[in-house]
Structures are given as structure tokens and as C-alpha cells.
mmCIF file with all atom_site columns, C-alpha atoms in Angstrom:
data_model
loop_
_atom_site.group_PDB
_atom_site.id
_atom_site.type_symbol
_atom_site.label_atom_id
_atom_site.label_alt_id
_atom_site.label_comp_id
_atom_site.label_asym_id
_atom_site.label_entity_id
_atom_site.label_seq_id
_atom_site.pdbx_PDB_ins_code
_atom_site.Cartn_x
_atom_site.Cartn_y
_atom_site.Cartn_z
_atom_site.occupancy
_atom_site.B_iso_or_equiv
_atom_site.pdbx_formal_charge
_atom_site.auth_seq_id
_atom_site.auth_comp_id
_atom_site.auth_asym_id
_atom_site.auth_atom_id
_atom_site.pdbx_PDB_model_num
ATOM 1   C CA . MET A 1 1   ? 0.000   0.000  0.000  1.00 0.00 ? 1   MET A CA 1
ATOM 2   C CA . SER A 1 2   ? 1.388   3.424  -0.910 1.00 0.00 ? 2   SER A CA 1
ATOM 3   C CA . GLU A 1 3   ? 1.862   6.127  1.710  1.00 0.00 ? 3   GLU A CA 1
ATOM 4   C CA . SER A 1 4   ? -0.896  8.223  0.144  1.00 0.00 ? 4   SER A CA 1
ATOM 5   C CA . ALA A 1 5   ? -3.313  5.274  0.146  1.00 0.00 ? 5   ALA A CA 1
ATOM 6   C CA . SER A 1 6   ? -3.133  5.018  3.937  1.00 0.00 ? 6   SER A CA 1
ATOM 7   C CA . CYS A 1 7   ? -2.690  8.746  4.704  1.00 0.00 ? 7   CYS A CA 1
ATOM 8   C CA . ILE A 1 8   ? -5.672  10.196 6.602  1.00 0.00 ? 8   ILE A CA 1
ATOM 9   C CA . PHE A 1 9   ? -5.308  13.579 4.862  1.00 0.00 ? 9   PHE A CA 1
ATOM 10  C CA . CYS A 1 10  ? -5.200  11.924 1.434  1.00 0.00 ? 10  CYS A CA 1
ATOM 11  C CA . LYS A 1 11  ? -8.360  10.043 2.403  1.00 0.00 ? 11  LYS A CA 1
ATOM 12  C CA . ILE A 1 12  ? -9.996  13.389 3.260  1.00 0.00 ? 12  ILE A CA 1
ATOM 13  C CA . ILE A 1 13  ? -8.893  14.798 -0.124 1.00 0.00 ? 13  ILE A CA 1
ATOM 14  C CA . ARG A 1 14  ? -10.402 11.763 -1.900 1.00 0.00 ? 14  ARG A CA 1
ATOM 15  C CA . GLY A 1 15  ? -13.652 12.101 0.084  1.00 0.00 ? 15  GLY A CA 1
ATOM 16  C CA . GLU A 1 16  ? -13.197 8.755  1.858  1.00 0.00 ? 16  GLU A CA 1
ATOM 17  C CA . ILE A 1 17  ? -13.258 10.427 5.285  1.00 0.00 ? 17  ILE A CA 1
ATOM 18  C CA . PRO A 1 18  ? -15.510 13.399 6.082  1.00 0.00 ? 18  PRO A CA 1
ATOM 19  C CA . ALA A 1 19  ? -14.110 16.770 7.087  1.00 0.00 ? 19  ALA A CA 1
ATOM 20  C CA . VAL A 1 20  ? -15.601 20.166 7.883  1.00 0.00 ? 20  VAL A CA 1
ATOM 21  C CA . THR A 1 21  ? -14.207 22.035 4.887  1.00 0.00 ? 21  THR A CA 1
ATOM 22  C CA . ILE A 1 22  ? -13.598 25.772 4.848  1.00 0.00 ? 22  ILE A CA 1
ATOM 23  C CA . HIS A 1 23  ? -11.866 26.260 1.499  1.00 0.00 ? 23  HIS A CA 1
ATOM 24  C CA . GLU A 1 24  ? -10.474 24.236 -1.364 1.00 0.00 ? 24  GLU A CA 1
ATOM 25  C CA . ASP A 1 25  ? -8.708  24.959 -4.609 1.00 0.00 ? 25  ASP A CA 1
ATOM 26  C CA . ALA A 1 26  ? -6.612  23.004 -7.109 1.00 0.00 ? 26  ALA A CA 1
ATOM 27  C CA . GLN A 1 27  ? -3.574  22.747 -4.802 1.00 0.00 ? 27  GLN A CA 1
ATOM 28  C CA . THR A 1 28  ? -4.843  23.088 -1.219 1.00 0.00 ? 28  THR A CA 1
ATOM 29  C CA . LEU A 1 29  ? -7.598  22.044 1.151  1.00 0.00 ? 29  LEU A CA 1
ATOM 30  C CA . THR A 1 30  ? -8.526  23.809 4.399  1.00 0.00 ? 30  THR A CA 1
ATOM 31  C CA . PHE A 1 31  ? -10.644 22.175 7.092  1.00 0.00 ? 31  PHE A CA 1
ATOM 32  C CA . MET A 1 32  ? -11.368 22.269 10.809 1.00 0.00 ? 32  MET A CA 1
ATOM 33  C CA . ASP A 1 33  ? -9.093  20.299 13.130 1.00 0.00 ? 33  ASP A CA 1
ATOM 34  C CA . VAL A 1 34  ? -11.256 17.651 14.852 1.00 0.00 ? 34  VAL A CA 1
ATOM 35  C CA . ARG A 1 35  ? -9.078  17.854 17.987 1.00 0.00 ? 35  ARG A CA 1
ATOM 36  C CA . PRO A 1 36  ? -8.600  21.612 18.158 1.00 0.00 ? 36  PRO A CA 1
ATOM 37  C CA . ALA A 1 37  ? -6.058  23.321 20.383 1.00 0.00 ? 37  ALA A CA 1
ATOM 38  C CA . SER A 1 38  ? -8.600  26.169 20.539 1.00 0.00 ? 38  SER A CA 1
ATOM 39  C CA . PRO A 1 39  ? -11.946 26.987 18.895 1.00 0.00 ? 39  PRO A CA 1
ATOM 40  C CA . GLY A 1 40  ? -11.346 27.847 15.240 1.00 0.00 ? 40  GLY A CA 1
ATOM 41  C CA . HIS A 1 41  ? -8.209  25.690 14.851 1.00 0.00 ? 41  HIS A CA 1
ATOM 42  C CA . THR A 1 42  ? -7.880  24.980 11.139 1.00 0.00 ? 42  THR A CA 1
ATOM 43  C CA . LEU A 1 43  ? -5.535  22.947 8.978  1.00 0.00 ? 43  LEU A CA 1
ATOM 44  C CA . VAL A 1 44  ? -4.283  23.860 5.514  1.00 0.00 ? 44  VAL A CA 1
ATOM 45  C CA . ILE A 1 45  ? -2.898  20.934 3.546  1.00 0.00 ? 45  ILE A CA 1
ATOM 46  C CA . SER A 1 46  ? -1.304  20.426 0.188  1.00 0.00 ? 46  SER A CA 1
ATOM 47  C CA . ARG A 1 47  ? -3.302  18.197 -2.150 1.00 0.00 ? 47  ARG A CA 1
ATOM 48  C CA . ALA A 1 48  ? 0.018   16.611 -3.140 1.00 0.00 ? 48  ALA A CA 1
ATOM 49  C CA . HIS A 1 49  ? 1.059   13.898 -0.687 1.00 0.00 ? 49  HIS A CA 1
ATOM 50  C CA . THR A 1 50  ? 4.387   15.070 0.656  1.00 0.00 ? 50  THR A CA 1
ATOM 51  C CA . PRO A 1 51  ? 5.528   14.171 4.172  1.00 0.00 ? 51  PRO A CA 1
ATOM 52  C CA . ASN A 1 52  ? 7.025   17.493 5.261  1.00 0.00 ? 52  ASN A CA 1
ATOM 53  C CA . LEU A 1 53  ? 8.514   20.901 4.507  1.00 0.00 ? 53  LEU A CA 1
ATOM 54  C CA . LEU A 1 54  ? 11.842  19.383 3.531  1.00 0.00 ? 54  LEU A CA 1
ATOM 55  C CA . GLU A 1 55  ? 10.288  17.374 0.696  1.00 0.00 ? 55  GLU A CA 1
ATOM 56  C CA . ILE A 1 56  ? 7.399   19.496 -0.625 1.00 0.00 ? 56  ILE A CA 1
ATOM 57  C CA . ALA A 1 57  ? 7.718   20.958 -4.127 1.00 0.00 ? 57  ALA A CA 1
ATOM 58  C CA . GLU A 1 58  ? 8.116   24.729 -4.173 1.00 0.00 ? 58  GLU A CA 1
ATOM 59  C CA . ILE A 1 59  ? 4.929   25.264 -6.190 1.00 0.00 ? 59  ILE A CA 1
ATOM 60  C CA . ASP A 1 60  ? 2.905   23.324 -3.592 1.00 0.00 ? 60  ASP A CA 1
ATOM 61  C CA . LEU A 1 61  ? 4.632   25.098 -0.703 1.00 0.00 ? 61  LEU A CA 1
ATOM 62  C CA . LEU A 1 62  ? 3.816   28.510 -2.177 1.00 0.00 ? 62  LEU A CA 1
ATOM 63  C CA . ALA A 1 63  ? 0.184   27.498 -2.706 1.00 0.00 ? 63  ALA A CA 1
ATOM 64  C CA . VAL A 1 64  ? -0.128  26.377 0.931  1.00 0.00 ? 64  VAL A CA 1
ATOM 65  C CA . ALA A 1 65  ? 1.560   29.563 2.190  1.00 0.00 ? 65  ALA A CA 1
ATOM 66  C CA . SER A 1 66  ? -0.821  31.735 0.173  1.00 0.00 ? 66  SER A CA 1
ATOM 67  C CA . THR A 1 67  ? -3.850  29.824 1.462  1.00 0.00 ? 67  THR A CA 1
ATOM 68  C CA . VAL A 1 68  ? -2.570  30.008 5.047  1.00 0.00 ? 68  VAL A CA 1
ATOM 69  C CA . GLN A 1 69  ? -2.350  33.801 4.800  1.00 0.00 ? 69  GLN A CA 1
ATOM 70  C CA . ARG A 1 70  ? -5.859  34.120 3.321  1.00 0.00 ? 70  ARG A CA 1
ATOM 71  C CA . VAL A 1 71  ? -7.408  31.772 5.877  1.00 0.00 ? 71  VAL A CA 1
ATOM 72  C CA . ALA A 1 72  ? -5.536  33.374 8.815  1.00 0.00 ? 72  ALA A CA 1
ATOM 73  C CA . ARG A 1 73  ? -6.935  36.755 7.756  1.00 0.00 ? 73  ARG A CA 1
ATOM 74  C CA . ALA A 1 74  ? -10.426 35.220 7.617  1.00 0.00 ? 74  ALA A CA 1
ATOM 75  C CA . VAL A 1 75  ? -9.969  33.657 11.080 1.00 0.00 ? 75  VAL A CA 1
ATOM 76  C CA . GLN A 1 76  ? -8.925  37.069 12.413 1.00 0.00 ? 76  GLN A CA 1
ATOM 77  C CA . LYS A 1 77  ? -11.944 38.746 10.824 1.00 0.00 ? 77  LYS A CA 1
ATOM 78  C CA . ALA A 1 78  ? -14.448 36.059 11.848 1.00 0.00 ? 78  ALA A CA 1
ATOM 79  C CA . LEU A 1 79  ? -13.304 35.211 15.377 1.00 0.00 ? 79  LEU A CA 1
ATOM 80  C CA . SER A 1 80  ? -11.358 38.312 16.525 1.00 0.00 ? 80  SER A CA 1
ATOM 81  C CA . PRO A 1 81  ? -8.714  36.388 18.489 1.00 0.00 ? 81  PRO A CA 1
ATOM 82  C CA . ASP A 1 82  ? -5.992  38.285 20.349 1.00 0.00 ? 82  ASP A CA 1
ATOM 83  C CA . GLY A 1 83  ? -3.404  36.472 18.244 1.00 0.00 ? 83  GLY A CA 1
ATOM 84  C CA . ILE A 1 84  ? -3.000  33.649 15.761 1.00 0.00 ? 84  ILE A CA 1
ATOM 85  C CA . ARG A 1 85  ? -0.444  30.876 16.068 1.00 0.00 ? 85  ARG A CA 1
ATOM 86  C CA . ILE A 1 86  ? 0.757   29.447 12.767 1.00 0.00 ? 86  ILE A CA 1
ATOM 87  C CA . GLY A 1 87  ? 2.472   26.092 13.237 1.00 0.00 ? 87  GLY A CA 1
ATOM 88  C CA . GLN A 1 88  ? 4.099   23.484 11.073 1.00 0.00 ? 88  GLN A CA 1
ATOM 89  C CA . PHE A 1 89  ? 5.933   20.386 12.347 1.00 0.00 ? 89  PHE A CA 1
ATOM 90  C CA . ASN A 1 90  ? 8.423   18.141 10.571 1.00 0.00 ? 90  ASN A CA 1
ATOM 91  C CA . GLY A 1 91  ? 8.822   14.601 11.878 1.00 0.00 ? 91  GLY A CA 1
ATOM 92  C CA . ALA A 1 92  ? 7.369   12.782 14.862 1.00 0.00 ? 92  ALA A CA 1
ATOM 93  C CA . ALA A 1 93  ? 10.059  14.121 17.208 1.00 0.00 ? 93  ALA A CA 1
ATOM 94  C CA . ALA A 1 94  ? 8.904   17.658 16.347 1.00 0.00 ? 94  ALA A CA 1
ATOM 95  C CA . GLY A 1 95  ? 5.250   16.861 17.030 1.00 0.00 ? 95  GLY A CA 1
ATOM 96  C CA . GLN A 1 96  ? 4.061   15.948 13.528 1.00 0.00 ? 96  GLN A CA 1
ATOM 97  C CA . THR A 1 97  ? 1.283   13.383 13.918 1.00 0.00 ? 97  THR A CA 1
ATOM 98  C CA . VAL A 1 98  ? 0.179   13.086 10.271 1.00 0.00 ? 98  VAL A CA 1
ATOM 99  C CA . LEU A 1 99  ? 3.017   12.642 7.784  1.00 0.00 ? 99  LEU A CA 1
ATOM 100 C CA . HIS A 1 100 ? 1.432   14.840 5.110  1.00 0.00 ? 100 HIS A CA 1
ATOM 101 C CA . TYR A 1 101 ? 2.558   18.476 4.793  1.00 0.00 ? 101 TYR A CA 1
ATOM 102 C CA . HIS A 1 102 ? 0.118   20.725 6.654  1.00 0.00 ? 102 HIS A CA 1
ATOM 103 C CA . VAL A 1 103 ? -0.022  23.994 8.556  1.00 0.00 ? 103 VAL A CA 1
ATOM 104 C CA . HIS A 1 104 ? -2.018  24.711 11.718 1.00 0.00 ? 104 HIS A CA 1
ATOM 105 C CA . ILE A 1 105 ? -3.849  28.042 12.156 1.00 0.00 ? 105 ILE A CA 1
ATOM 106 C CA . VAL A 1 106 ? -4.724  28.379 15.845 1.00 0.00 ? 106 VAL A CA 1
ATOM 107 C CA . PRO A 1 107 ? -6.645  31.417 17.143 1.00 0.00 ? 107 PRO A CA 1
ATOM 108 C CA . MET A 1 108 ? -5.344  32.429 20.589 1.00 0.00 ? 108 MET A CA 1
ATOM 109 C CA . ARG A 1 109 ? -6.801  34.478 23.438 1.00 0.00 ? 109 ARG A CA 1
ATOM 110 C CA . GLU A 1 110 ? -4.750  36.524 25.885 1.00 0.00 ? 110 GLU A CA 1
ATOM 111 C CA . GLY A 1 111 ? -3.590  34.235 28.701 1.00 0.00 ? 111 GLY A CA 1
ATOM 112 C CA . GLN A 1 112 ? -4.620  31.052 26.866 1.00 0.00 ? 112 GLN A CA 1
ATOM 113 C CA . LYS A 1 113 ? -2.247  28.128 27.266 1.00 0.00 ? 113 LYS A CA 1
ATOM 114 C CA . ALA A 1 114 ? -2.947  25.843 24.339 1.00 0.00 ? 114 ALA A CA 1
ATOM 115 C CA . GLY A 1 115 ? -0.763  22.992 23.176 1.00 0.00 ? 115 GLY A CA 1
ATOM 116 C CA . ALA A 1 116 ? 0.101   22.289 19.570 1.00 0.00 ? 116 ALA A CA 1
ATOM 117 C CA . HIS A 1 117 ? -2.729  19.762 19.329 1.00 0.00 ? 117 HIS A CA 1
ATOM 118 C CA . GLY A 1 118 ? -5.979  19.404 21.209 1.00 0.00 ? 118 GLY A CA 1
ATOM 119 C CA . ARG A 1 119 ? -6.680  16.372 23.331 1.00 0.00 ? 119 ARG A CA 1
ATOM 120 C CA . GLU A 1 120 ? -10.461 16.062 23.078 1.00 0.00 ? 120 GLU A CA 1
ATOM 121 C CA . PRO A 1 121 ? -12.608 15.705 19.959 1.00 0.00 ? 121 PRO A CA 1
ATOM 122 C CA . ALA A 1 122 ? -14.604 18.829 19.160 1.00 0.00 ? 122 ALA A CA 1
ATOM 123 C CA . ASN A 1 123 ? -18.378 19.001 18.949 1.00 0.00 ? 123 ASN A CA 1
ATOM 124 C CA . SER A 1 124 ? -19.228 18.569 15.250 1.00 0.00 ? 124 SER A CA 1
ATOM 125 C CA . GLU A 1 125 ? -21.940 21.240 15.335 1.00 0.00 ? 125 GLU A CA 1
ATOM 126 C CA . GLN A 1 126 ? -19.501 23.734 16.858 1.00 0.00 ? 126 GLN A CA 1
ATOM 127 C CA . LEU A 1 127 ? -16.948 22.878 14.150 1.00 0.00 ? 127 LEU A CA 1
ATOM 128 C CA . LYS A 1 128 ? -19.556 23.464 11.436 1.00 0.00 ? 128 LYS A CA 1
ATOM 129 C CA . ALA A 1 129 ? -20.603 26.805 12.965 1.00 0.00 ? 129 ALA A CA 1
ATOM 130 C CA . LEU A 1 130 ? -17.005 28.025 13.262 1.00 0.00 ? 130 LEU A CA 1
ATOM 131 C CA . ALA A 1 131 ? -16.260 26.866 9.707  1.00 0.00 ? 131 ALA A CA 1
ATOM 132 C CA . ALA A 1 132 ? -19.272 28.811 8.422  1.00 0.00 ? 132 ALA A CA 1
ATOM 133 C CA . GLN A 1 133 ? -18.046 31.972 10.167 1.00 0.00 ? 133 GLN A CA 1
ATOM 134 C CA . ILE A 1 134 ? -14.534 31.593 8.756  1.00 0.00 ? 134 ILE A CA 1
ATOM 135 C CA . ARG A 1 135 ? -15.857 30.724 5.285  1.00 0.00 ? 135 ARG A CA 1
ATOM 136 C CA . ALA A 1 136 ? -18.095 33.811 5.286  1.00 0.00 ? 136 ALA A CA 1
ATOM 137 C CA . ALA A 1 137 ? -15.135 36.010 6.231  1.00 0.00 ? 137 ALA A CA 1
ATOM 138 C CA . LEU A 1 138 ? -13.015 34.385 3.539  1.00 0.00 ? 138 LEU A CA 1
ATOM 139 C CA . GLU A 1 139 ? -15.642 34.994 0.879  1.00 0.00 ? 139 GLU A CA 1
ATOM 140 C CA . GLY A 1 140 ? -16.562 38.490 2.081  1.00 0.00 ? 140 GLY A CA 1
#
């Protein structure tokens, strides 16, 4: 079995696993993290299966970076956090849990102590509501 065949993010891209999608284009997909570090935690992934920053093609990296900026602006507009953490991990030792290049966008509140990943699954209705707010800000 190829790496992409068993990759959870590739399965989301292929529609084999559901996700609460915010945005998609030819090179990227943005969706809500199901174990958010804070409300509004989103993931931007490359549609190309590449394990990490060290191996991703420049064209795919630039597409992800552009989408991250657009979505982070929408998160700021929609949720008005005090700050936004942008995170990207390379390798298990660095905290990468899915070996498919992706970037975390985590809205932060003053005094909030959030880890890189959430521990508990989010309420699906809350994820859908937050995604709708972010999507509206992205489109508006």
C-alpha cells in the first residue's frame, strides 16, 4: 500500500473520510481540526502527498503559504482572536502526527495556554458553525 493510500489527509482529499471544509482549490484544502487546540483551529494541507517541509515541491509550498495567509486573515476577521499561532511540524520528534505536509492556524486568546494539538474531539456542530463563520469572512 502506498503512503498516500493510507494517509488520513489523502483520504480526506479523496472524500473517503468526512471533514468540515472551509476552502479548497486546485492545490490546497482547508478544514477544521477535529481535535482543536482552541476553537477555530484549522488545517491547511497540500493536495500533493508530501511528508514534510523538507520534501514538498516549491509550487505546492507557495500554494499552501498563500492559502494560510488568506485563511488566517479570515480567522482574524471572523473570530477576533488576540493572536493567531501558525504552526508546522516536521517529523514525529517535532510533534508531527500526520506525515502529510500541513499547517495549523490556531486562534489564541490573551492568557490562553494551548498545546500544539488538542486532546479532546470537538463538537461537530460547533466545528460546522465556526467553519461557516470563517468561510463567510473568507468569501466576504
